[in-house]
PDB file of C-alpha atoms in Angstrom:
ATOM      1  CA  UNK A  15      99.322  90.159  89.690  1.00  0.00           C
ATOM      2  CA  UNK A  16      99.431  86.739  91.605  1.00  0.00           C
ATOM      3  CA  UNK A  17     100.735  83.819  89.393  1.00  0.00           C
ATOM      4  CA  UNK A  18      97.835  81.610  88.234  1.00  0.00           C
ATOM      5  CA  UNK A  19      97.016  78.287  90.128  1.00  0.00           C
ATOM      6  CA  UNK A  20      94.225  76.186  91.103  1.00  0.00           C
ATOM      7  CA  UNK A  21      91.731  77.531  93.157  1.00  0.00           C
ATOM      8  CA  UNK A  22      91.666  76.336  96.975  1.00  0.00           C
ATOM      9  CA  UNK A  23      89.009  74.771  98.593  1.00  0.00           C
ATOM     10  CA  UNK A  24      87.978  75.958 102.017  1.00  0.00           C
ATOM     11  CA  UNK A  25      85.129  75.687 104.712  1.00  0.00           C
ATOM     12  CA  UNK A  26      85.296  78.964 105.807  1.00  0.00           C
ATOM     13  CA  UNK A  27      86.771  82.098 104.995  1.00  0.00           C
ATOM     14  CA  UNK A  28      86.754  85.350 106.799  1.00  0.00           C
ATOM     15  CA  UNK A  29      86.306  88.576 104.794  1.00  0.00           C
ATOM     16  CA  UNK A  30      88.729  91.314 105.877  1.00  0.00           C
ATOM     17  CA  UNK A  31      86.826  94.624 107.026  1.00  0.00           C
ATOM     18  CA  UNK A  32      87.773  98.069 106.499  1.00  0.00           C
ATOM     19  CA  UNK A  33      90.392  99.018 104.373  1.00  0.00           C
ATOM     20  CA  UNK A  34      91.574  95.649 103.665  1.00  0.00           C
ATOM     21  CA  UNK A  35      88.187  94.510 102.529  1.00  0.00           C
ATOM     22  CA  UNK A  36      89.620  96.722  99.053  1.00  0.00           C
ATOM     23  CA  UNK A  37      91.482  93.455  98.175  1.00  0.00           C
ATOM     24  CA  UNK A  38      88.731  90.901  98.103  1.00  0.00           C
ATOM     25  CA  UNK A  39      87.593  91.019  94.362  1.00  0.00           C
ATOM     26  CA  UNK A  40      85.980  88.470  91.494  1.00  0.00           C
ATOM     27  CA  UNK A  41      89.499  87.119  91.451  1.00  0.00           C
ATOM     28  CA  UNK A  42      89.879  86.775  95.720  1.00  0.00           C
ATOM     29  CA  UNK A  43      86.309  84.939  94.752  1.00  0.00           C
ATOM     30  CA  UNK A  44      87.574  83.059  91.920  1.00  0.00           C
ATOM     31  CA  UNK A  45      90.576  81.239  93.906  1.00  0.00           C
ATOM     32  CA  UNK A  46      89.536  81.185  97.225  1.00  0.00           C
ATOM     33  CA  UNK A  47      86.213  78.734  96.991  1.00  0.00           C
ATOM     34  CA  UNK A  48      84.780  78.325 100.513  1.00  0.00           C
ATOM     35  CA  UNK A  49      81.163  76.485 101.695  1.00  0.00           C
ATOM     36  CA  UNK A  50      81.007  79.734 104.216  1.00  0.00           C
ATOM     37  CA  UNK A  51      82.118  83.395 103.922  1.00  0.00           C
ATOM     38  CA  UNK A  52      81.890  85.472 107.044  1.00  0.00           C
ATOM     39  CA  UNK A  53      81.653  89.293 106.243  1.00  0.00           C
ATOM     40  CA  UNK A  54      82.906  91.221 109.594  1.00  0.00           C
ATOM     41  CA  UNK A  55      83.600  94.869 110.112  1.00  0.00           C
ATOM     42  CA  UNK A  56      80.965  97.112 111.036  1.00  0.00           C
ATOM     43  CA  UNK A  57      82.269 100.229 110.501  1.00  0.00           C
ATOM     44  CA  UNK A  58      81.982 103.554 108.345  1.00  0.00           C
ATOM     45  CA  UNK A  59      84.374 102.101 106.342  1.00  0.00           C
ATOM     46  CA  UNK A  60      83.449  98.512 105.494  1.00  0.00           C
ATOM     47  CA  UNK A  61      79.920 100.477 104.358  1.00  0.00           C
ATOM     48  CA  UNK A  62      81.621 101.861 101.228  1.00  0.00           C
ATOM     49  CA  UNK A  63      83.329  98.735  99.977  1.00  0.00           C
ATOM     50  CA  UNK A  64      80.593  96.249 101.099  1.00  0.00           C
ATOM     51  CA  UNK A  65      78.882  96.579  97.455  1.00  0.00           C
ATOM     52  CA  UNK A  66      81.638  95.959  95.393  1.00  0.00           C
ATOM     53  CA  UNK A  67      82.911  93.029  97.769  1.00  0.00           C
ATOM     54  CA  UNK A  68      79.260  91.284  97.578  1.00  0.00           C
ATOM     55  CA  UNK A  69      79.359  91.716  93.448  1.00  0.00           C
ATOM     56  CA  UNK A  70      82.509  90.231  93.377  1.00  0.00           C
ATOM     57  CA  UNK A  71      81.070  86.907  94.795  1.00  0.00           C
ATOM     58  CA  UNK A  72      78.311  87.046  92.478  1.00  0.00           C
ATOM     59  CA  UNK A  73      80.896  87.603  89.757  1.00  0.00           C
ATOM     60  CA  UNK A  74      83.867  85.058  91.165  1.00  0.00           C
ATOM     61  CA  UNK A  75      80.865  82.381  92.638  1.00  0.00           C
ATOM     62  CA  UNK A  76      79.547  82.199  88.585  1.00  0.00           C
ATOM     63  CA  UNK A  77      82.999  80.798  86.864  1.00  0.00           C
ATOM     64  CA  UNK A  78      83.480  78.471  89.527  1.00  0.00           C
ATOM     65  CA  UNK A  79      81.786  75.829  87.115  1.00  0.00           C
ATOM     66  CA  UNK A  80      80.249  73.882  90.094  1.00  0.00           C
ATOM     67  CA  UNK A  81      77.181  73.184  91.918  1.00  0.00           C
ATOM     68  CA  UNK A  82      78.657  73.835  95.110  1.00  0.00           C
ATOM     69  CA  UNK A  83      76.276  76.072  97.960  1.00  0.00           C
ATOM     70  CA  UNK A  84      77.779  78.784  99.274  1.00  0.00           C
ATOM     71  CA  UNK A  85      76.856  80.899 102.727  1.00  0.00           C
ATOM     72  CA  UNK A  86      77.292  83.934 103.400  1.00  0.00           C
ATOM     73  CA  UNK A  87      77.157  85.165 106.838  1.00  0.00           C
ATOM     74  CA  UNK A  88      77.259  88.703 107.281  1.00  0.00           C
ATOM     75  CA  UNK A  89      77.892  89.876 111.415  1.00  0.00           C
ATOM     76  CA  UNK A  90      76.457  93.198 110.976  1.00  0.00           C
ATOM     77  CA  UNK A  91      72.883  94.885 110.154  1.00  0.00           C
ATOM     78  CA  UNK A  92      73.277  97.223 107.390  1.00  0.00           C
ATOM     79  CA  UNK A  93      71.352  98.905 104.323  1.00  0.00           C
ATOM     80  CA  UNK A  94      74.224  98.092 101.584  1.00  0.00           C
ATOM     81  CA  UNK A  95      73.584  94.500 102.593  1.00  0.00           C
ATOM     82  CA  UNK A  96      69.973  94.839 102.781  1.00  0.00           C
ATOM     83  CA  UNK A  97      69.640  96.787  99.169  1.00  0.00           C
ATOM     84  CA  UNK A  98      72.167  94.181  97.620  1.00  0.00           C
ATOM     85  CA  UNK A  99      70.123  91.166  98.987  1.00  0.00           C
ATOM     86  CA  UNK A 100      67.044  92.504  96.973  1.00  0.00           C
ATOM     87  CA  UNK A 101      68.493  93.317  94.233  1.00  0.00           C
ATOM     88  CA  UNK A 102      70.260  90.130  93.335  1.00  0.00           C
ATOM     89  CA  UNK A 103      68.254  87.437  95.187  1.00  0.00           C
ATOM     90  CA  UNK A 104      67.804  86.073  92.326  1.00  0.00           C
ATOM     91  CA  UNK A 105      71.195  85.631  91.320  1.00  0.00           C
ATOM     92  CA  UNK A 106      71.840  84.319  94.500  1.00  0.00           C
ATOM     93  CA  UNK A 107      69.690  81.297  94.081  1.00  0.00           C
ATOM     94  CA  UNK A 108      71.100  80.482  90.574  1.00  0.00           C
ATOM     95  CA  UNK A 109      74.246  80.449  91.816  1.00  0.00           C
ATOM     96  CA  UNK A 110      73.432  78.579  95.293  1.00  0.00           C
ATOM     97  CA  UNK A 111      73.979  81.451  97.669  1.00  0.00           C
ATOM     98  CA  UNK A 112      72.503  81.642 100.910  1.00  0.00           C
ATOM     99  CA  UNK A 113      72.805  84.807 102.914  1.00  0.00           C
ATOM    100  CA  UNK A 114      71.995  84.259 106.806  1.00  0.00           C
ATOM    101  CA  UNK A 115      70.058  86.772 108.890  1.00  0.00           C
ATOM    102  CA  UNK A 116      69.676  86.249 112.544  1.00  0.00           C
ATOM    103  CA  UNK A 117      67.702  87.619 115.053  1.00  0.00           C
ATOM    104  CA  UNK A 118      68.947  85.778 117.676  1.00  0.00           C
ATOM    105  CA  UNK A 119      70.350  87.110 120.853  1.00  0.00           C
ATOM    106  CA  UNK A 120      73.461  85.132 123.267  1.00  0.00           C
ATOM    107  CA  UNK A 121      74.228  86.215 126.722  1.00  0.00           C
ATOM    108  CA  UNK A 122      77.437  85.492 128.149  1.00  0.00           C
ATOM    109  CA  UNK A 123      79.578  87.219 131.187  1.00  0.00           C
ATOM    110  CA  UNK A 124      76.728  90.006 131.170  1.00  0.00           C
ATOM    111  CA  UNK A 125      76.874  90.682 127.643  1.00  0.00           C
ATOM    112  CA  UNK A 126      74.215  90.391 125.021  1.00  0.00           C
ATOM    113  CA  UNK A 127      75.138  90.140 121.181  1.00  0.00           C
ATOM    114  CA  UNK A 128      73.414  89.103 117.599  1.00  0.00           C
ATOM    115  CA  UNK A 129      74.568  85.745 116.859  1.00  0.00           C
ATOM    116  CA  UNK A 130      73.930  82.976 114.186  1.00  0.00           C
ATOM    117  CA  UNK A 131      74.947  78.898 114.236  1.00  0.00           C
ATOM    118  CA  UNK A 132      76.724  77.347 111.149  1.00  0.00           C
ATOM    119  CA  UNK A 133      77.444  73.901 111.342  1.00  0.00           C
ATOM    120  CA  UNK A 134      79.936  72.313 108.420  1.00  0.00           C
TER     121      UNK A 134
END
């Protein structure tokens, strides 16, 4: 167990994917209190921890105590998100999460990929 401490205060914060994504739980939420959490690694494996990763900042987000809005930007289309967005949109708004969806496009060096802006 990590020794207890105040929580630190962040702008943004970038989820581990795959395996490592098994670390980041209500406690990873608790202490590490960001304005923007990008959620990366679109993958078979990232697909079977998504769920409990996206609970967790439900879970960690409500004993923060404060009003402050959170975003979450996931970098990746998938159903886990999708069904977990439904299901607790709700929740989100209580607890001042906004999850961003983008359906824009950027072209560079002959390359076209999904891309969203966050400003801070």
């Amino acid at each position: 167990a990590a020794p207890q401490g105040p929580p630190v205060y962040v702008d943004l914060a970038y989820l581990p994917g795959s395996w490592s994504a098994r670390t980041v739980d209500e406690e990873f939420f608790r202490r590490v209190r960001s304005t923007c959490y990008v959620v990366s690694g679109d993958d078979h494996l990232k697909e079977g921890v998504l769920r409990p990763l996206l609970d967790a900042l439900l879970a960690g987000k409500h004993q923060w105590g404060l009003d402050i809005p959170v975003t979450l930007v996931p970098t990746f289309d998938s159903l886990v998100m999708h069904e977990w967005y439904q299901e607790t949109h709700e929740r989100q708004q209580e607890l001042g999460i906004t999850v961003l969806g983008s359906n824009s496009t950027v072209a560079m060096q002959d390359e076209t990929f999904p891309a969203c802006k966050v400003e801070f």
